[in-house]
Amino acid sequence: MIRVAAVGDIHLGPELRGRYRPRLRGIAERADVLLLAGDLTQHGTEEEGDIVAGEIADLGLPVIAVLGNHDYHSDQQERITASLREAGVVPLEGEGVVVDCPGGRLGIAGVKGFGGGFAGRCASEFGEPEMKAFVRHTKDVAAALREALKGLDADHKVALTHYSPDEETLEGEPPEIFPFLGSYLLAEAVDEGGAELAVHGHAHLGCEKGATPGGVPVRNVALPVLGRAYAVYCLGGADTEGC
Amino acid sequence: MAHIRQRLAEDGRTAELAVQVVYEDGVIWLEGAVTGEGRVEHLLAVAREAVPDCEIRSRVQVTELGAPGPEEVL
Ligand SMILES: [Fe+2]
Ligand SMILES: [Fe+2]
């Protein structure tokens, strides 16, 4: 049994300094690892990145993160990534990491992801260069996710993204903006990469539970969706202690 | 309305992409959820600057950072 805590879209800024950390108290007793699904800051500034680092440093369990679109807004994504790393967090963008947990080796592959839409109503790499660049970016990050998942030597694999691989977890969002909330290409990567769980954020008005076409559980852990400090998902069956 | 939404997303004080703007009986309502009380004030300020002649009110919820719930076994 591996216990995976996850949350996204904490959108921290100066006014929330010191407000989130108390909610994480005791997390090391409840989970083996914490996944952060992007939009950790509101404006993507260096200052906000440092605030995030302060809130999640030294929690007593491994913390793995991807960035979200807000974390890119001020072009400080590399600085934010460095702050996270200094705080002991493992930031992922097209890479994987294996964490040794008491219940086995947990492999996590992470990418921010991107939009493009879902089966039958999605953007194509066609026409203007801007349109092709948009879809090309999604294809690239989906391919990176698939390769990172395949490269993991682990007992259980989890895909961590900011954008959604699944339409079901967008239920509650206006359908018109689904193409800006995720892409079916991410779900294909999750299925082909052998993940047992896909965790994402970004869709604040969506719902928590969905699945890929291949049947892999998808969980939208955006903070406004969860309504709690984080969710905990147990992988590997319920037959051992912990969950 | 589209203009207000765009301003709420792009203004440095708000940067809120998930706030809905709804018109009802002469009042423009802001809806959605944000992570701090102060952000509601900023939303109202930015929206009122965008359309100074309209009445704008907020139904935006402040997300409670509640205690973690029960685990889900997958
Ligand atoms: Fe977000
Ligand atoms: Fe986002």
Tab-separated table of C-alpha atoms and ligand atoms in Angstrom:
chain	number	residue	atom	x	y	z
A	1	MET	CA	0.000	0.000	0.000
A	2	ILE	CA	1.356	3.378	-1.030
A	3	ARG	CA	-0.401	6.522	0.153
A	4	VAL	CA	-0.230	9.391	-2.333
A	5	ALA	CA	-1.247	12.847	-1.098
A	6	ALA	CA	-1.998	15.363	-3.814
A	7	VAL	CA	-3.171	18.940	-4.279
A	8	GLY	CA	-2.916	21.571	-6.995
A	9	ASP	CA	-3.841	25.201	-7.559
A	10	ILE	CA	-2.879	26.459	-4.133
A	11	HIS	CA	-2.201	29.830	-5.855
A	12	LEU	CA	-0.110	31.220	-3.012
A	13	GLY	CA	0.805	34.884	-2.787
A	14	PRO	CA	1.947	37.318	-0.096
A	15	GLU	CA	-1.495	37.496	1.521
A	16	LEU	CA	-1.463	33.722	2.051
A	17	ARG	CA	2.035	33.510	3.527
A	18	GLY	CA	1.960	31.195	6.532
A	19	ARG	CA	-1.686	30.224	5.918
A	20	TYR	CA	-1.230	26.967	4.004
A	21	ARG	CA	1.547	25.289	5.950
A	22	PRO	CA	-0.556	24.722	9.113
A	23	ARG	CA	-2.973	22.696	6.958
A	24	LEU	CA	-0.166	20.322	6.039
A	25	ARG	CA	0.660	19.510	9.642
A	26	GLY	CA	0.758	15.740	10.177
A	27	ILE	CA	0.852	14.954	6.454
A	28	ALA	CA	3.924	12.715	6.876
A	29	GLU	CA	1.828	10.388	9.065
A	30	ARG	CA	-0.996	10.285	6.535
A	31	ALA	CA	0.923	9.859	3.302
A	32	ASP	CA	4.173	8.532	1.814
A	33	VAL	CA	4.550	11.268	-0.774
A	34	LEU	CA	2.956	14.627	-1.659
A	35	LEU	CA	2.286	15.554	-5.285
A	36	LEU	CA	1.763	19.215	-6.229
A	37	ALA	CA	-0.188	19.611	-9.470
A	38	GLY	CA	0.864	23.127	-10.504
A	39	ASP	CA	-0.471	26.687	-10.138
A	40	LEU	CA	1.451	26.883	-6.913
A	41	THR	CA	1.635	30.691	-7.311
A	42	GLN	CA	-0.922	33.268	-8.429
A	43	HIS	CA	1.203	35.452	-10.708
A	44	GLY	CA	4.300	33.319	-11.153
A	45	THR	CA	6.642	35.825	-9.524
A	46	GLU	CA	9.920	35.072	-7.840
A	47	GLU	CA	8.529	36.330	-4.529
A	48	GLU	CA	5.545	33.990	-4.758
A	49	GLY	CA	7.856	31.105	-5.633
A	50	ASP	CA	9.788	31.757	-2.446
A	51	ILE	CA	6.543	31.822	-0.469
A	52	VAL	CA	5.563	28.435	-1.903
A	53	ALA	CA	8.985	27.046	-1.036
A	54	GLY	CA	8.595	28.281	2.544
A	55	GLU	CA	5.161	26.719	2.918
A	56	ILE	CA	6.169	23.257	1.719
A	57	ALA	CA	9.785	22.877	2.900
A	58	ASP	CA	10.647	20.151	5.424
A	59	LEU	CA	7.260	18.457	5.596
A	60	GLY	CA	8.868	15.123	6.447
A	61	LEU	CA	7.897	13.356	3.218
A	62	PRO	CA	9.054	13.557	-0.402
A	63	VAL	CA	7.326	16.344	-2.337
A	64	ILE	CA	7.117	16.127	-6.142
A	65	ALA	CA	5.775	19.032	-8.213
A	66	VAL	CA	4.909	20.219	-11.679
A	67	LEU	CA	4.301	23.878	-12.493
A	68	GLY	CA	1.059	25.291	-13.863
A	69	ASN	CA	0.229	28.094	-16.286
A	70	HIS	CA	0.125	30.679	-13.469
A	71	ASP	CA	3.678	29.714	-12.521
A	72	TYR	CA	4.762	30.688	-16.056
A	73	HIS	CA	2.940	34.028	-16.122
A	74	SER	CA	5.889	36.235	-15.109
A	75	ASP	CA	8.493	34.249	-17.080
A	76	GLN	CA	10.082	33.262	-13.768
A	77	GLN	CA	9.425	29.532	-14.095
A	78	GLU	CA	13.086	28.632	-13.902
A	79	ARG	CA	13.585	30.729	-10.793
A	80	ILE	CA	10.477	29.155	-9.192
A	81	THR	CA	11.760	25.705	-10.118
A	82	ALA	CA	15.091	26.541	-8.448
A	83	SER	CA	13.315	27.761	-5.283
A	84	LEU	CA	11.343	24.541	-5.103
A	85	ARG	CA	14.499	22.497	-5.539
A	86	GLU	CA	16.237	24.438	-2.761
A	87	ALA	CA	13.277	23.635	-0.515
A	88	GLY	CA	13.815	19.921	-1.155
A	89	VAL	CA	10.977	19.545	-3.659
A	90	VAL	CA	11.537	17.498	-6.827
A	91	PRO	CA	10.216	19.577	-9.749
A	92	LEU	CA	9.345	17.546	-12.860
A	93	GLU	CA	8.931	18.667	-16.461
A	94	GLY	CA	9.118	15.707	-18.767
A	95	GLU	CA	11.024	13.595	-16.273
A	96	GLY	CA	10.327	10.851	-13.769
A	97	VAL	CA	11.427	10.079	-10.245
A	98	VAL	CA	11.184	6.921	-8.158
A	99	VAL	CA	10.415	7.202	-4.457
A	100	ASP	CA	11.093	4.275	-2.120
A	101	CYS	CA	7.998	3.922	0.032
A	102	PRO	CA	7.331	1.284	2.725
A	103	GLY	CA	4.722	-0.235	0.386
A	104	GLY	CA	6.999	-0.383	-2.657
A	105	ARG	CA	8.681	1.789	-5.239
A	106	LEU	CA	6.471	4.597	-6.475
A	107	GLY	CA	7.354	6.084	-9.849
A	108	ILE	CA	6.070	9.549	-10.713
A	109	ALA	CA	6.315	11.120	-14.162
A	110	GLY	CA	5.370	14.771	-14.450
A	111	VAL	CA	4.713	17.443	-17.061
A	112	LYS	CA	2.769	20.679	-16.985
A	113	GLY	CA	0.769	19.480	-19.981
A	114	PHE	CA	-1.237	21.832	-22.200
A	115	GLY	CA	-4.593	22.311	-23.901
A	116	GLY	CA	-5.967	21.217	-27.231
A	117	GLY	CA	-9.193	19.508	-26.287
A	118	PHE	CA	-10.733	16.087	-26.330
A	119	ALA	CA	-11.854	13.441	-28.773
A	120	GLY	CA	-13.953	14.831	-31.585
A	121	ARG	CA	-13.622	18.463	-30.517
A	122	CYS	CA	-9.918	19.128	-30.453
A	123	ALA	CA	-7.444	21.396	-32.153
A	124	SER	CA	-5.278	20.087	-34.998
A	125	GLU	CA	-1.772	20.902	-36.091
A	126	PHE	CA	-3.005	22.713	-39.167
A	127	GLY	CA	-3.071	26.213	-40.621
A	128	GLU	CA	-1.398	29.236	-39.084
A	129	PRO	CA	1.970	28.876	-37.382
A	130	GLU	CA	0.411	29.987	-34.057
A	131	MET	CA	-2.135	27.167	-34.239
A	132	LYS	CA	0.468	24.617	-35.199
A	133	ALA	CA	2.746	25.772	-32.378
A	134	PHE	CA	-0.108	25.398	-29.862
A	135	VAL	CA	-0.906	21.825	-30.870
A	136	ARG	CA	2.755	20.933	-31.321
A	137	HIS	CA	3.454	21.939	-27.709
A	138	THR	CA	0.709	19.611	-26.489
A	139	LYS	CA	2.044	16.766	-28.619
A	140	ASP	CA	5.558	17.344	-27.296
A	141	VAL	CA	4.600	17.386	-23.628
A	142	ALA	CA	2.334	14.350	-24.060
A	143	ALA	CA	5.204	12.468	-25.700
A	144	ALA	CA	7.509	13.521	-22.875
A	145	LEU	CA	5.002	12.230	-20.322
A	146	ARG	CA	4.677	8.898	-22.124
A	147	GLU	CA	8.441	8.417	-22.335
A	148	ALA	CA	8.963	9.456	-18.711
A	149	LEU	CA	6.316	6.967	-17.566
A	150	LYS	CA	7.793	4.172	-19.674
A	151	GLY	CA	11.242	4.904	-18.279
A	152	LEU	CA	10.191	4.421	-14.658
A	153	ASP	CA	11.429	1.264	-12.952
A	154	ALA	CA	8.819	1.096	-10.192
A	155	ASP	CA	6.098	-1.077	-8.640
A	156	HIS	CA	3.434	1.575	-9.165
A	157	LYS	CA	3.367	4.523	-11.557
A	158	VAL	CA	1.547	7.845	-11.273
A	159	ALA	CA	1.223	10.588	-13.898
A	160	LEU	CA	1.314	14.129	-12.527
A	161	THR	CA	0.141	17.020	-14.728
A	162	HIS	CA	-1.386	20.451	-14.352
A	163	TYR	CA	-3.645	20.289	-17.414
A	164	SER	CA	-6.257	17.569	-17.513
A	165	PRO	CA	-5.964	14.312	-19.450
A	166	ASP	CA	-9.697	13.731	-19.063
A	167	GLU	CA	-13.007	15.437	-19.859
A	168	GLU	CA	-14.901	13.863	-16.973
A	169	THR	CA	-12.974	15.801	-14.345
A	170	LEU	CA	-13.857	19.031	-16.175
A	171	GLU	CA	-17.570	18.566	-15.496
A	172	GLY	CA	-18.723	21.891	-14.059
A	173	GLU	CA	-16.500	23.983	-16.312
A	174	PRO	CA	-18.053	25.691	-19.364
A	175	PRO	CA	-17.660	23.155	-22.236
A	176	GLU	CA	-16.489	25.987	-24.507
A	177	ILE	CA	-13.199	26.243	-22.597
A	178	PHE	CA	-12.416	22.493	-22.433
A	179	PRO	CA	-9.759	22.919	-25.177
A	180	PHE	CA	-7.905	25.268	-22.816
A	181	LEU	CA	-8.144	22.882	-19.876
A	182	GLY	CA	-6.509	19.759	-21.198
A	183	SER	CA	-5.919	17.273	-23.953
A	184	TYR	CA	-6.800	13.672	-24.760
A	185	LEU	CA	-3.163	13.238	-25.824
A	186	LEU	CA	-2.207	13.322	-22.149
A	187	ALA	CA	-4.646	10.466	-21.468
A	188	GLU	CA	-3.097	8.421	-24.265
A	189	ALA	CA	0.294	8.954	-22.640
A	190	VAL	CA	-1.099	7.875	-19.260
A	191	ASP	CA	-2.561	4.692	-20.763
A	192	GLU	CA	0.451	3.809	-22.874
A	193	GLY	CA	2.888	4.626	-20.086
A	194	GLY	CA	1.308	2.151	-17.676
A	195	ALA	CA	0.234	4.606	-14.966
A	196	GLU	CA	-2.183	3.437	-12.266
A	197	LEU	CA	-3.326	6.933	-11.407
A	198	ALA	CA	-3.302	10.320	-13.111
A	199	VAL	CA	-3.433	13.440	-10.959
A	200	HIS	CA	-4.055	16.941	-12.347
A	201	GLY	CA	-5.250	20.405	-11.379
A	202	HIS	CA	-6.121	23.557	-13.408
A	203	ALA	CA	-9.901	22.979	-13.650
A	204	HIS	CA	-11.085	24.874	-10.569
A	205	LEU	CA	-14.758	24.396	-11.418
A	206	GLY	CA	-14.419	20.736	-12.399
A	207	CYS	CA	-14.974	17.626	-10.313
A	208	GLU	CA	-12.601	15.216	-8.621
A	209	LYS	CA	-13.106	11.856	-10.283
A	210	GLY	CA	-12.748	10.549	-13.810
A	211	ALA	CA	-10.884	7.942	-15.812
A	212	THR	CA	-8.885	7.675	-19.014
A	213	PRO	CA	-10.244	5.702	-21.983
A	214	GLY	CA	-7.971	2.885	-20.764
A	215	GLY	CA	-9.658	2.918	-17.348
A	216	VAL	CA	-6.904	4.585	-15.334
A	217	PRO	CA	-8.391	6.663	-12.490
A	218	VAL	CA	-7.979	10.411	-13.033
A	219	ARG	CA	-8.234	12.758	-10.063
A	220	ASN	CA	-8.614	16.533	-10.294
A	221	VAL	CA	-6.925	17.781	-7.132
A	222	ALA	CA	-7.368	21.530	-7.722
A	223	LEU	CA	-7.832	22.999	-4.265
A	224	PRO	CA	-11.251	24.563	-5.014
A	225	VAL	CA	-12.437	21.146	-6.237
A	226	LEU	CA	-11.141	19.247	-3.222
A	227	GLY	CA	-12.289	21.807	-0.671
A	228	ARG	CA	-9.667	20.350	1.645
A	229	ALA	CA	-5.933	20.816	2.110
A	230	TYR	CA	-5.071	17.724	0.049
A	231	ALA	CA	-6.449	14.360	-1.042
A	232	VAL	CA	-4.900	10.965	-0.266
A	233	TYR	CA	-5.099	8.062	-2.718
A	234	CYS	CA	-3.954	4.546	-1.829
A	235	LEU	CA	-2.326	2.381	-4.483
A	236	GLY	CA	-1.656	-1.313	-4.255
A	237	GLY	CA	-4.838	-2.644	-2.657
A	238	ALA	CA	-6.499	-2.223	0.708
A	239	ASP	CA	-5.142	-5.383	2.306
A	240	THR	CA	-2.326	-3.774	4.264
A	241	GLU	CA	-2.351	-1.223	7.019
A	242	GLY	CA	-2.373	2.502	6.356
A	243	CYS	CA	-5.535	3.199	4.420
B	1	MET	CA	-18.903	40.833	-19.744
B	2	ALA	CA	-16.254	39.220	-21.927
B	3	HIS	CA	-14.212	42.354	-21.340
B	4	ILE	CA	-14.523	42.035	-17.560
B	5	ARG	CA	-13.467	38.393	-17.666
B	6	GLN	CA	-10.452	39.257	-19.740
B	7	ARG	CA	-9.458	42.024	-17.326
B	8	LEU	CA	-9.833	39.707	-14.322
B	9	ALA	CA	-7.480	37.251	-16.025
B	10	GLU	CA	-4.913	39.749	-17.246
B	11	ASP	CA	-4.809	42.415	-14.530
B	12	GLY	CA	-1.813	41.966	-12.271
B	13	ARG	CA	-3.933	42.409	-9.143
B	14	THR	CA	-6.218	39.492	-9.930
B	15	ALA	CA	-4.859	36.988	-12.483
B	16	GLU	CA	-8.032	34.966	-11.927
B	17	LEU	CA	-8.971	32.795	-14.897
B	18	ALA	CA	-11.721	30.790	-13.243
B	19	VAL	CA	-14.104	33.586	-12.265
B	20	GLN	CA	-17.434	33.677	-14.090
B	21	VAL	CA	-19.219	36.924	-14.924
B	22	VAL	CA	-23.014	36.704	-14.954
B	23	TYR	CA	-25.622	39.398	-15.696
B	24	GLU	CA	-28.905	39.257	-13.759
B	25	ASP	CA	-31.576	41.998	-13.523
B	26	GLY	CA	-29.239	44.940	-13.881
B	27	VAL	CA	-26.480	43.537	-11.694
B	28	ILE	CA	-23.215	41.964	-12.823
B	29	TRP	CA	-22.271	39.095	-10.529
B	30	LEU	CA	-18.820	37.601	-10.129
B	31	GLU	CA	-18.876	33.875	-9.373
B	32	GLY	CA	-16.314	31.194	-8.640
B	33	ALA	CA	-13.795	30.448	-5.920
B	34	VAL	CA	-10.532	32.063	-4.845
B	35	THR	CA	-8.003	31.169	-2.184
B	36	GLY	CA	-8.072	34.307	-0.012
B	37	GLU	CA	-10.518	36.959	1.226
B	38	GLY	CA	-8.367	39.802	-0.142
B	39	ARG	CA	-8.692	38.406	-3.661
B	40	VAL	CA	-12.446	39.041	-3.692
B	41	GLU	CA	-11.803	42.740	-3.016
B	42	HIS	CA	-9.310	42.839	-5.880
B	43	LEU	CA	-11.797	41.160	-8.215
B	44	LEU	CA	-14.451	43.730	-7.417
B	45	ALA	CA	-12.002	46.614	-7.807
B	46	VAL	CA	-10.761	45.450	-11.212
B	47	ALA	CA	-14.277	44.671	-12.487
B	48	ARG	CA	-15.591	48.081	-11.335
B	49	GLU	CA	-12.734	49.842	-13.100
B	50	ALA	CA	-13.563	47.927	-16.276
B	51	VAL	CA	-17.247	48.976	-16.226
B	52	PRO	CA	-17.597	51.909	-13.818
B	53	ASP	CA	-21.252	52.526	-14.667
B	54	CYS	CA	-22.590	49.108	-13.701
B	55	GLU	CA	-23.456	47.613	-10.350
B	56	ILE	CA	-21.094	44.736	-9.678
B	57	ARG	CA	-21.438	42.315	-6.798
B	58	SER	CA	-19.637	39.153	-5.775
B	59	ARG	CA	-20.822	35.651	-5.078
B	60	VAL	CA	-17.219	34.432	-5.172
B	61	GLN	CA	-16.469	31.836	-2.514
B	62	VAL	CA	-13.258	31.801	-0.539
B	63	THR	CA	-11.941	28.231	-0.626
B	64	GLU	CA	-11.598	26.849	2.864
B	65	LEU	CA	-8.339	25.019	3.374
B	66	GLY	CA	-10.158	22.270	5.275
B	67	ALA	CA	-8.627	19.304	7.027
B	68	PRO	CA	-7.728	16.385	4.747
B	69	GLY	CA	-10.642	14.028	4.198
B	70	PRO	CA	-10.678	10.214	4.191
B	71	GLU	CA	-8.271	8.374	1.895
B	72	GLU	CA	-9.543	6.769	-1.282
B	73	VAL	CA	-8.316	3.252	-2.059
B	74	LEU	CA	-7.793	2.742	-5.793
C	1	FE	FE	-5.259	27.184	-11.122
C	2	FE	FE	-3.994	26.493	-14.212
